[in-house]
mmCIF file of C-alpha atoms in Angstrom:
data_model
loop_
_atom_site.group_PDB
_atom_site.id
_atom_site.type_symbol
_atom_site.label_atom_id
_atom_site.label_comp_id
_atom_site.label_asym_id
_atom_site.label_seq_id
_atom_site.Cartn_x
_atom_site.Cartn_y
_atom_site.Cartn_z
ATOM 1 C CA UNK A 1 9.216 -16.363 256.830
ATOM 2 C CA UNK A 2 8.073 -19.543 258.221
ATOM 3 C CA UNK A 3 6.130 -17.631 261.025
ATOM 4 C CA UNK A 4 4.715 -14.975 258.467
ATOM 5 C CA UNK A 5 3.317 -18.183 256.671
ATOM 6 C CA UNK A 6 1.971 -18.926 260.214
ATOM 7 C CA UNK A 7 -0.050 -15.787 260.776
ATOM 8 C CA UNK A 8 -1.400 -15.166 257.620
ATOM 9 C CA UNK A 9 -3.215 -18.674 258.129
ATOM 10 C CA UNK A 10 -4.445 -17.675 261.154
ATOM 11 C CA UNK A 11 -5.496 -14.522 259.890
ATOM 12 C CA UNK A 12 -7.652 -16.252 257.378
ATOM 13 C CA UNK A 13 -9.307 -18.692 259.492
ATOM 14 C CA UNK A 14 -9.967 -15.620 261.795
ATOM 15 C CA UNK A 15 -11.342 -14.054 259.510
ATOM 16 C CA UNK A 16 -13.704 -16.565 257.855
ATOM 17 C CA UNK A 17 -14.728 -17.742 261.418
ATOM 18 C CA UNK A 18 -16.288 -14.378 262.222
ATOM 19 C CA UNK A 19 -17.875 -14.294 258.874
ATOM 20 C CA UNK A 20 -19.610 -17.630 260.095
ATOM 21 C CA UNK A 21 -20.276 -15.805 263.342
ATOM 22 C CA UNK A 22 -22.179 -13.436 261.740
ATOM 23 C CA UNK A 23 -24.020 -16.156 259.469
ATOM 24 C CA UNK A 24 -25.129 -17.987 262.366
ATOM 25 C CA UNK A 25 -26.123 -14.561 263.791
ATOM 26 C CA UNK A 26 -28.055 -13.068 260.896
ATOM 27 C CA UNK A 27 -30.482 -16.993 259.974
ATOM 28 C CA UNK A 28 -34.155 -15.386 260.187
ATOM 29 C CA UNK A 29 -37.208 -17.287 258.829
ATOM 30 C CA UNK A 30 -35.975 -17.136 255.496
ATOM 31 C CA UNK A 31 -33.930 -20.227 256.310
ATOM 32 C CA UNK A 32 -37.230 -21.971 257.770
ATOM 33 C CA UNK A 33 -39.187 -21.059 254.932
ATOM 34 C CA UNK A 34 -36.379 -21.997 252.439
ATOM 35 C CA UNK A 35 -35.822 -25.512 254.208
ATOM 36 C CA UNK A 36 -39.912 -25.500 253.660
ATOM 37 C CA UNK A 37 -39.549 -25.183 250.343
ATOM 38 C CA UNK A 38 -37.457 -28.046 249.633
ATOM 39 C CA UNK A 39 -39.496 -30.406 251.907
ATOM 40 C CA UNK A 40 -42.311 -29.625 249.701
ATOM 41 C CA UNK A 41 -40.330 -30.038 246.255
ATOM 42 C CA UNK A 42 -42.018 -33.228 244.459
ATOM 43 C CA UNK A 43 -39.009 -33.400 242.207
ATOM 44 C CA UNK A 44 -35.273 -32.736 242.229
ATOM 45 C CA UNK A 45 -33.234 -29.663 243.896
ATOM 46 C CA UNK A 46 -31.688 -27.557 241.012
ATOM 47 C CA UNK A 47 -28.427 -26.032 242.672
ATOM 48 C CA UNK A 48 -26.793 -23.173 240.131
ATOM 49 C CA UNK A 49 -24.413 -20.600 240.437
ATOM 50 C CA UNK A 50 -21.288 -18.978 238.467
ATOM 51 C CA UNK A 51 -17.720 -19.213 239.036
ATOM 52 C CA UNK A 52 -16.402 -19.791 242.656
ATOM 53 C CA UNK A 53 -20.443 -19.808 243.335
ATOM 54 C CA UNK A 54 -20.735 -22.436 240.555
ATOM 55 C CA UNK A 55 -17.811 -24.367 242.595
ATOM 56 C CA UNK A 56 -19.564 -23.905 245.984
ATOM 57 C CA UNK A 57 -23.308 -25.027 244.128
ATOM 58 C CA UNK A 58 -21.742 -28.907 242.717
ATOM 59 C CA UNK A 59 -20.938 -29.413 246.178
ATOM 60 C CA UNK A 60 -23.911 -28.435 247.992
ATOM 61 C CA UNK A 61 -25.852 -30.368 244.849
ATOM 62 C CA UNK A 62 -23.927 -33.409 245.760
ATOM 63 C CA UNK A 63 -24.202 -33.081 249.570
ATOM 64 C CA UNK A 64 -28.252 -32.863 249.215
ATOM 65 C CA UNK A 65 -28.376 -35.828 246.270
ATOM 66 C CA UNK A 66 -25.638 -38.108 249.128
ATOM 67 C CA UNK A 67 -27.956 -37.474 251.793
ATOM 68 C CA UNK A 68 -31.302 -38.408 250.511
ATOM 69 C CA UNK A 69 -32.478 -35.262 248.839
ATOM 70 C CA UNK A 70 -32.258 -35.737 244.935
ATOM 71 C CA UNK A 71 -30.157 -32.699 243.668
ATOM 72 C CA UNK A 72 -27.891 -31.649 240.642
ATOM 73 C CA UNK A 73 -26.046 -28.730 239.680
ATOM 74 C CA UNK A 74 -26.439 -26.336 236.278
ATOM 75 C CA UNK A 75 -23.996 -23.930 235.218
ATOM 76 C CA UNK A 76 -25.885 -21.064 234.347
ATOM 77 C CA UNK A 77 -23.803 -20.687 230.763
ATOM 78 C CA UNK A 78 -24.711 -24.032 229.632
ATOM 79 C CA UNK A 79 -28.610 -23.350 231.033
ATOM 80 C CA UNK A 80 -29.054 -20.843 228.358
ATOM 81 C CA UNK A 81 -27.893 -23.520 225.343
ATOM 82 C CA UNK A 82 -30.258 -26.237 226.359
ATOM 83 C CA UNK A 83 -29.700 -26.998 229.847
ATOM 84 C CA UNK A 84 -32.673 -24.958 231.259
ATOM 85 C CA UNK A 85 -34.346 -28.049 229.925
ATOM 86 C CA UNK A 86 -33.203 -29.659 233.036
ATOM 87 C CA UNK A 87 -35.618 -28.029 235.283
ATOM 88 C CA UNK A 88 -38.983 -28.474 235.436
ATOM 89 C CA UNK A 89 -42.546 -28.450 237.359
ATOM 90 C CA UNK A 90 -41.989 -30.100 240.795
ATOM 91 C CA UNK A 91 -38.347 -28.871 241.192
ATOM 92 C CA UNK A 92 -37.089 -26.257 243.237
ATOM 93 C CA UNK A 93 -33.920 -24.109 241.704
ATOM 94 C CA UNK A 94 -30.989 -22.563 244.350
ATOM 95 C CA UNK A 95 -29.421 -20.176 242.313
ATOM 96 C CA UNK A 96 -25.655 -18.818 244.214
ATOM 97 C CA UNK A 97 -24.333 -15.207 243.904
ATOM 98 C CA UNK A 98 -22.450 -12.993 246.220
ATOM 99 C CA UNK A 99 -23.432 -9.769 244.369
ATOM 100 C CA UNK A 100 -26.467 -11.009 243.287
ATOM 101 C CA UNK A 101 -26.364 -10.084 239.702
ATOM 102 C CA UNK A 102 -24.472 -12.169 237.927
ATOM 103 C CA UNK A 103 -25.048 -11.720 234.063
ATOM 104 C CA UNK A 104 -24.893 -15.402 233.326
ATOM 105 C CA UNK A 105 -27.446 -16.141 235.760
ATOM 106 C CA UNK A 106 -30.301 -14.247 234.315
ATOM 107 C CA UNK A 107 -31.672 -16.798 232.101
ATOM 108 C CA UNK A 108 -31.796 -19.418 234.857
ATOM 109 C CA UNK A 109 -33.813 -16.708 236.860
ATOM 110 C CA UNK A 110 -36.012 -15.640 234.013
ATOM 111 C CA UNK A 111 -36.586 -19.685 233.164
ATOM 112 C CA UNK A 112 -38.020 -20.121 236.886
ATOM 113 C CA UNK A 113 -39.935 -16.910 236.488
ATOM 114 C CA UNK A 114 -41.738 -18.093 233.772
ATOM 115 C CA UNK A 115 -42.854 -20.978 234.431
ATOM 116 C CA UNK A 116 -43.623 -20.775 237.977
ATOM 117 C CA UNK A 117 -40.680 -22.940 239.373
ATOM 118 C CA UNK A 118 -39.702 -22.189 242.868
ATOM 119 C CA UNK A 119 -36.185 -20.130 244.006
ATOM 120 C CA UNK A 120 -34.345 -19.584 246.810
ATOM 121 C CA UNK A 121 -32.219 -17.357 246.342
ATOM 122 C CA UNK A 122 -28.512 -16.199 248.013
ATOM 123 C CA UNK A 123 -26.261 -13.314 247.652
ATOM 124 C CA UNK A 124 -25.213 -10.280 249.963
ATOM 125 C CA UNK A 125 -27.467 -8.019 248.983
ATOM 126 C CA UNK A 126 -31.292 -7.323 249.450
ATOM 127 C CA UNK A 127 -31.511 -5.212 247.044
ATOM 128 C CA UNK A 128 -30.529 -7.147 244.381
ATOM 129 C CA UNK A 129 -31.972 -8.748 240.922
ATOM 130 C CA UNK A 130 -31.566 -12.433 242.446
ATOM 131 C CA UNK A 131 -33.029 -11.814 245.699
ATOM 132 C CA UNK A 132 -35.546 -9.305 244.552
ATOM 133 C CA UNK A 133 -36.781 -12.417 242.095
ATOM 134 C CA UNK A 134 -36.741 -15.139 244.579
ATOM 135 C CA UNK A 135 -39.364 -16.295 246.290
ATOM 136 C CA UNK A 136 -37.347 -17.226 249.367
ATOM 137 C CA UNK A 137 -34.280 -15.200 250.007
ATOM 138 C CA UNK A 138 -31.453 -15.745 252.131
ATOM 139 C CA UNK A 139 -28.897 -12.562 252.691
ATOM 140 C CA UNK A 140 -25.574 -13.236 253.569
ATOM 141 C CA UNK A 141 -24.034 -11.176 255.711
ATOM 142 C CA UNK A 142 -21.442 -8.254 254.143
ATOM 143 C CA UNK A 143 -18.544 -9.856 256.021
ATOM 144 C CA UNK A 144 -14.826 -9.255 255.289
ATOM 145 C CA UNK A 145 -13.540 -10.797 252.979
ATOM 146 C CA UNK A 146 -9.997 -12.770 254.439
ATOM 147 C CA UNK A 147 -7.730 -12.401 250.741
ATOM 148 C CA UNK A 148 -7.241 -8.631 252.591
ATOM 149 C CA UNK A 149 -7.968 -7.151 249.174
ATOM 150 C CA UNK A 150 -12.171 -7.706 249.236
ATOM 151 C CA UNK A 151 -11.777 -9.183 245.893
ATOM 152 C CA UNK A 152 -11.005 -12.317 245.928
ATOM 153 C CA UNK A 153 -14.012 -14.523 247.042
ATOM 154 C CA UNK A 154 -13.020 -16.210 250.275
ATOM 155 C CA UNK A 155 -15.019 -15.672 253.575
ATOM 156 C CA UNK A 156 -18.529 -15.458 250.855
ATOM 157 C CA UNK A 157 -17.324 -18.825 249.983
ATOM 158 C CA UNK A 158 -17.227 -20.120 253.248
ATOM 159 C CA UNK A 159 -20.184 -18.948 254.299
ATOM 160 C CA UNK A 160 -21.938 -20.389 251.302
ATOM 161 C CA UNK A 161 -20.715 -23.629 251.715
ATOM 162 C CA UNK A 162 -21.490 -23.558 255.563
ATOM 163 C CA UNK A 163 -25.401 -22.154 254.373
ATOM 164 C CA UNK A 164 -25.699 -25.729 252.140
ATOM 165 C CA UNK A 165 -24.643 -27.518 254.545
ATOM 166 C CA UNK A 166 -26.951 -26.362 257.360
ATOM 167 C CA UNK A 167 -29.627 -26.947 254.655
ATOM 168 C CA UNK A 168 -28.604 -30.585 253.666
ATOM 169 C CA UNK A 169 -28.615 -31.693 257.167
ATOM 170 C CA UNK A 170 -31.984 -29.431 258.330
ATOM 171 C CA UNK A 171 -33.627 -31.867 255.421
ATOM 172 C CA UNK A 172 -31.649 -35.428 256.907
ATOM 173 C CA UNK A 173 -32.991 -33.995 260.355
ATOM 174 C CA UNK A 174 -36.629 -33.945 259.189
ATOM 175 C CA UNK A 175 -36.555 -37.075 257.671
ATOM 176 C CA UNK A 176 -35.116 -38.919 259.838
ATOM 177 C CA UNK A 177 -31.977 -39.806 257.586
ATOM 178 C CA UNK A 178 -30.171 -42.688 258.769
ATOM 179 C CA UNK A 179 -26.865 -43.844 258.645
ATOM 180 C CA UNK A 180 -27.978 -47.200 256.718
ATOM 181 C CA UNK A 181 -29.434 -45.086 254.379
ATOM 182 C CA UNK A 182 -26.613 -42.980 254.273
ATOM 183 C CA UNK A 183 -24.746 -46.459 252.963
ATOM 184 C CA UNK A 184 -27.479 -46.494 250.145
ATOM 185 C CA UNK A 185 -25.219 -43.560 248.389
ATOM 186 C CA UNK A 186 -22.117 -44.625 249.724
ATOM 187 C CA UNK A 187 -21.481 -48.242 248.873
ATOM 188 C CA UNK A 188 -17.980 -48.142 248.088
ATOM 189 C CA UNK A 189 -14.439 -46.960 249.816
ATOM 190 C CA UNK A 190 -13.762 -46.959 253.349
ATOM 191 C CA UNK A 191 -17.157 -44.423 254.595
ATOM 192 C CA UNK A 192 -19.028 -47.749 252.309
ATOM 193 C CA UNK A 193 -17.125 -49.902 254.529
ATOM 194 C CA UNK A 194 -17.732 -48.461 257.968
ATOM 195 C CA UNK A 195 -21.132 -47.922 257.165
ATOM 196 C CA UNK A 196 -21.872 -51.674 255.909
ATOM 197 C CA UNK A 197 -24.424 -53.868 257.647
ATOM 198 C CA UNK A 198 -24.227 -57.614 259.786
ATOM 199 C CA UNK A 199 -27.007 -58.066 256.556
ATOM 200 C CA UNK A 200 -24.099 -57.557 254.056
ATOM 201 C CA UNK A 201 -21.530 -59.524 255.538
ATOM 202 C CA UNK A 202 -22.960 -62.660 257.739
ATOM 203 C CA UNK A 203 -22.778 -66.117 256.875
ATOM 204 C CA UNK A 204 -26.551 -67.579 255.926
ATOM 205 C CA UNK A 205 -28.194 -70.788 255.389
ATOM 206 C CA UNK A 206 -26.281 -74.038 255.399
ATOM 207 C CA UNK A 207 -22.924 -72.046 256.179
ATOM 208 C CA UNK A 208 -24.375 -71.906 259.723
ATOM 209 C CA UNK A 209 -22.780 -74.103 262.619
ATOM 210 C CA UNK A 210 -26.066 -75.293 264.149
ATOM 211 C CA UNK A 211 -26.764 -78.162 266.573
ATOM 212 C CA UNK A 212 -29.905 -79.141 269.400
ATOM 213 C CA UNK A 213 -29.248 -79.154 272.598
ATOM 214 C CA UNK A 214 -29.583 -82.714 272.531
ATOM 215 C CA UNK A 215 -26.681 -83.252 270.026
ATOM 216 C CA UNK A 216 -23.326 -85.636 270.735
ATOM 217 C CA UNK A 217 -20.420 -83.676 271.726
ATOM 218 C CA UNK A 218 -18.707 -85.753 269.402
ATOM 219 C CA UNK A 219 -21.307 -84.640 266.068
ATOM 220 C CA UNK A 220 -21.001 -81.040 267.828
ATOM 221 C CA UNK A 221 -17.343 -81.066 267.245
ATOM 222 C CA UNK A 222 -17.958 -82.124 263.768
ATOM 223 C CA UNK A 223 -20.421 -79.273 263.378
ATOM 224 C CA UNK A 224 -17.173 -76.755 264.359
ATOM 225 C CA UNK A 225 -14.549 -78.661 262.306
ATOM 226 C CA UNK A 226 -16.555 -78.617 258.969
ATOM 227 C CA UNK A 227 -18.219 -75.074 259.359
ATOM 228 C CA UNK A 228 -14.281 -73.452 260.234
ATOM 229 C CA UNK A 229 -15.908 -70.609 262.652
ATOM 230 C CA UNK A 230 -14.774 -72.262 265.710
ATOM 231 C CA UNK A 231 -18.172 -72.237 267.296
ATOM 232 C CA UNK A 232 -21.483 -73.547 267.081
ATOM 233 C CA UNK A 233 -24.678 -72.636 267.980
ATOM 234 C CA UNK A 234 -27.501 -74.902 270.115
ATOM 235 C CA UNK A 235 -30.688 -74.362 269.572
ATOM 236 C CA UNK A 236 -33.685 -74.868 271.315
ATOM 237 C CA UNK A 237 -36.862 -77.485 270.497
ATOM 238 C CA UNK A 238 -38.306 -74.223 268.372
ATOM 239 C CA UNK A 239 -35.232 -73.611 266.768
ATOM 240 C CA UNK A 240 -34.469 -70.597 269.058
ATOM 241 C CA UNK A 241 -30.625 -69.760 269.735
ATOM 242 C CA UNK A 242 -30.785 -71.354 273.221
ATOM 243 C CA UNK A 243 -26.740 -71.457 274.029
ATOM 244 C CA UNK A 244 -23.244 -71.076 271.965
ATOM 245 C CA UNK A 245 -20.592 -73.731 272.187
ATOM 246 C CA UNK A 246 -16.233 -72.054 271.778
ATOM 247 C CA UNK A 247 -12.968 -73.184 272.352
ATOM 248 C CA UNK A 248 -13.356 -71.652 275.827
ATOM 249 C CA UNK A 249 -16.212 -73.971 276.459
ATOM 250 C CA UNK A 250 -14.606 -77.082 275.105
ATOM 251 C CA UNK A 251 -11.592 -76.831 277.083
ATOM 252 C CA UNK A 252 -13.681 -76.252 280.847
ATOM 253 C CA UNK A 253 -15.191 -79.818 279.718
ATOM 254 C CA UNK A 254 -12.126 -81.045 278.055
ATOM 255 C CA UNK A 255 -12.948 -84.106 280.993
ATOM 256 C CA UNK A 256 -15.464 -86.416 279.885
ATOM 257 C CA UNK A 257 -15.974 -84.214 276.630
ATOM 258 C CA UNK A 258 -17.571 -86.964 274.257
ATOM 259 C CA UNK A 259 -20.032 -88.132 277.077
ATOM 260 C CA UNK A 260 -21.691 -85.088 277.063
ATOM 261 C CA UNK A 261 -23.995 -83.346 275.348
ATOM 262 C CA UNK A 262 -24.319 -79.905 273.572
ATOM 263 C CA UNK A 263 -26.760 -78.549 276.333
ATOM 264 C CA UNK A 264 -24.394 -79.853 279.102
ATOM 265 C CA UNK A 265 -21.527 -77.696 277.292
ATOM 266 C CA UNK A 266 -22.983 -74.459 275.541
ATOM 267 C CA UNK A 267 -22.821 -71.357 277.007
ATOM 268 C CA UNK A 268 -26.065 -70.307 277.560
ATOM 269 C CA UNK A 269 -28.169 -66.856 276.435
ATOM 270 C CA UNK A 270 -25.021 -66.063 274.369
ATOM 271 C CA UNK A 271 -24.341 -62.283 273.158
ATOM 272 C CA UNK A 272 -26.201 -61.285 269.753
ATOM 273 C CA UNK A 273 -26.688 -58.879 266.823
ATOM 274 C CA UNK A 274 -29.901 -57.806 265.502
ATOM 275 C CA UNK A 275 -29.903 -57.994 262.028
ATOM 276 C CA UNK A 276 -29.741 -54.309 259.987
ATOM 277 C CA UNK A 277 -27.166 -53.033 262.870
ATOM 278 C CA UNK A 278 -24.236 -51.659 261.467
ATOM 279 C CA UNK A 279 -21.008 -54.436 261.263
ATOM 280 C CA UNK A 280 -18.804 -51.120 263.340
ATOM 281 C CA UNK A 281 -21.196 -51.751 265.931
ATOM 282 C CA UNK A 282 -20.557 -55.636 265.813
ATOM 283 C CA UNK A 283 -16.927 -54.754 265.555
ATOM 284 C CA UNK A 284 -17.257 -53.149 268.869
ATOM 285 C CA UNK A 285 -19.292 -55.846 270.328
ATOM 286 C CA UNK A 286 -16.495 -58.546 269.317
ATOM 287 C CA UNK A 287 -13.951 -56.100 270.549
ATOM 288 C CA UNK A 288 -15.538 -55.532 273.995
ATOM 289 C CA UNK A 289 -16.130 -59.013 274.784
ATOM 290 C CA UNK A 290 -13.232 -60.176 273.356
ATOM 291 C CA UNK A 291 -14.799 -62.968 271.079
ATOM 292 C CA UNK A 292 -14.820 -63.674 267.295
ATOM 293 C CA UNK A 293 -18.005 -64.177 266.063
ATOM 294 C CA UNK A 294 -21.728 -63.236 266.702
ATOM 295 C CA UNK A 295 -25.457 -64.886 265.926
ATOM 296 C CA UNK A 296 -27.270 -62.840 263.887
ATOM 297 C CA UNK A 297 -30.858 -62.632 265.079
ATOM 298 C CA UNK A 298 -34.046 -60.720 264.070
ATOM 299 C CA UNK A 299 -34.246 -56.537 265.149
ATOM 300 C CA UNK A 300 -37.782 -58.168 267.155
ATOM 301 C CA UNK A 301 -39.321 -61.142 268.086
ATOM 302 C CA UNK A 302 -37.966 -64.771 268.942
ATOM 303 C CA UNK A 303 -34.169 -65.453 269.006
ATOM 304 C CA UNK A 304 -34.383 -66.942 265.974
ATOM 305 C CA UNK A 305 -30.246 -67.499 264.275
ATOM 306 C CA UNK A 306 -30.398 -66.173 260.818
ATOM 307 C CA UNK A 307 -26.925 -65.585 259.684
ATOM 308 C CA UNK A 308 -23.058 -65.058 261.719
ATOM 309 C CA UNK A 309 -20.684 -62.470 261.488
ATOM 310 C CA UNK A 310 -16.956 -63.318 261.934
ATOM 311 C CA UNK A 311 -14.796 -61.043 263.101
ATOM 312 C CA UNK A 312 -12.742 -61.656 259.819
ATOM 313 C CA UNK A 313 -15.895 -60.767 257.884
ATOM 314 C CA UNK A 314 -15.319 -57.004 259.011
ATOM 315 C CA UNK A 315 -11.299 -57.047 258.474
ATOM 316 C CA UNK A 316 -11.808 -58.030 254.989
ATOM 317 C CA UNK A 317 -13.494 -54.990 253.960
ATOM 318 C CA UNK A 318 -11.540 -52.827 256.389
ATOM 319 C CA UNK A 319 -13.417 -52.583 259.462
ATOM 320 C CA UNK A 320 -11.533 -53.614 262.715
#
C-alpha cells in the first residue's frame, strides 16, 4: 500500500511538471504585453477569480503586494454586492478561470468593460467570454489534469500559480527589487530577521568604544571595560577609523602594555561594514574571520565609524 501511496505521488508531480513544460513552452507576447500592462498601472493590481481560481488569485495578489507591486484580491461574488467599488481608473484587474466562463465572474468583467479599466485575462480557452473580453490574454495550455479524472482542478492550478509567479518576479526584475526592500514587507519572523540590516541592529552614538591614536593604553582599556564590546576603535586626527584595538591585540603587547599607546597597539585598516548591507552578510563576515564585532562605516566616502554590530546583535533576533 505504502508503495501505491508512492507512485501515485509521483504520478502527480509527473504530471503537473509536464503541464509546466508545456506552460513554459506555449509564453508568446501576451506575457510581454501583460507584464506591460502592469508596469504601466498608476494604481493597484486587482487579482480575481472563483473557487480554486479564487484560491490561486489571494496568493498571486499577495505575492505582487510582498514584492513591491501594490495588489489585492476580489471574489467575484462579493464584487457584484459592492465590492466592484474596489476598482477603479489607474488599476489593472487579473481576472482567473480555467474554462473561462465562470458565471460569477461576469460582473467583474462587465465592471472593467465599462469603464475602461484594463484586463488580463487567463483561462484555457481562446475562445472564451474572459479571454475574448480581455485586452491582454494569456491561454493556458489544455494539459492533463493529474486527479486522473479531468475534474478535479490540479495541474490548471499549478500552472496558474507558476503564471503569477513568473509575473511577480518579471515586475521585481524591472524594477530592480531589492532584498532590503523586500524587508520593507517583511519585518517580522525569521525571512524579517535574515533580511534585517547592520542599520537596524548596530550600536550608535555614545555606545561606541572610540579612542585617538594618541590615547593611554591605560584610558583605552577603560574605553573596552565600560563600553562591554571587548574592542575599541582608534581613530585618526579626522576622526577616520584608522585601526581596531581586541583581546588578541592586548595580549601580543601584554609587555609594557600601559606604556604604550593606542596607535602603538591597534590593529591597523581593520575589516568593515558599509552601512545598509544586510546583518547575514555581517554574520558571514564575523564568521569568516572569526571575530565578534564590526565598524559600521558609510556605503561611500571616508571611513568614517558610525555605529557597531556585535555578533550577539544578530543571535538575538535569530541570525547566526
Amino acid at each position: 500500500m505504502n508503495d501505491a501511496f508512492l507512485d501515485t505521488a509521483r504520478r502527480v508531480i509527473r504530471i503537473e511538471a509536464d503541464a509546466l513544460s508545456q506552460l513554459e513552452a506555449g509564453l508568446d507576447d501576451s506575457f510581454t504585453r501583460a507584464v506591460e500592462l502592469l508596469i504601466a498601472a498608476k494604481g493597484r493590481v486587482i487579482v480575481s477569480g472563483m473557487g480554486k481560481s479564487g484560491h490561486i488569485a489571494r496568493k498571486i495578489a499577495a505575492t505582487l503586494a510582498s514584492t513591491g507591486t501594490p495588489a489585492h484580491f476580489v471574489h467575484p461574488a462579493e464584487a457584484s454586492h459592492g465590492d466592484l467599488g474596489m476598482m477603479g481608473q489607474g488599476d489593472v484587474v487579473i481576472v482567473l478561470s480555467n474554462s473561462g466562463e465562470t458565471p460569477e465572474l461576469a460582473d467583474v468583467i462587465a465592471y472593467t468593460r465599462r469603464f475602461g479599466i484594463p484586463m488580463i485575462g487567463v483561462a484555457s480557452r481562446a475562445d472564451s467570454t474572459l479571454l475574448r473580453q480581455s485586452d491582454v490574454a494569456i491561454v493556458l495550455p489544455r494539459a492533463e489534469e493529474a486527479c486522473g479524472t479531468g475534474i478535479v482542478p490540479t495541474s490548471s492550478t499549478t500552472m496558474t500559480l507558476a503564471l503569477g509567479d513568473a509575473l511577480a518576479v518579471a515586475l521585481m526584475e524591472h524594477r530592480s527589487f531589492t532584498p532590503e526592500r523586500f524587508r520593507d514587507f517583511h519585518p517580522g519572523g525569521k525571512l524579517g530577521a535574515q533580511l534585517s540590516s547592520v542599520d537596524d541592529l548596530m550600536h550608535l552614538g555614545d555606545a561606541l568604544p572610540l579612542v585617538t591614536r594618541d590615547t593611554e593604553m591605560s584610558d583605552a582599556l577603560i574605553e573596552i571595560s565600560q563600553k562591554g564590546f571587548g574592542v575599541v576603535g582608534v581613530t585618526d586626527e579626522a576622526g577616520l577609523l584608522a585601526g581596531i584595538i581586541t583581546d588578541g591585540d592586548l595580549r601580543r603587547h601584554m609587555d609594557g602594555l600601559l606604556a604604550l599607546k593606542a596607535r602603538d597597539v591597534m590593529t591597523a585598516s581593520p575589516t568593515t561594514i558599509a552601512a545598509g548591507s544586510l546583518a547575514q552578510k555581517a554574520v558571514g563576515i564575523m564568521n569568516a574571520r572569526k571575530i565578534t564585532c564590526l565598524f559600521v562605516v558609510p556605503k561611500e566616502g571616508p571611513a568614517l565609524p558610525i555605529g557597531l554590530i556585535h555578533i550577539h546583535d544578530c543571535l538575538r533576533v535569530g541570525l547566526g
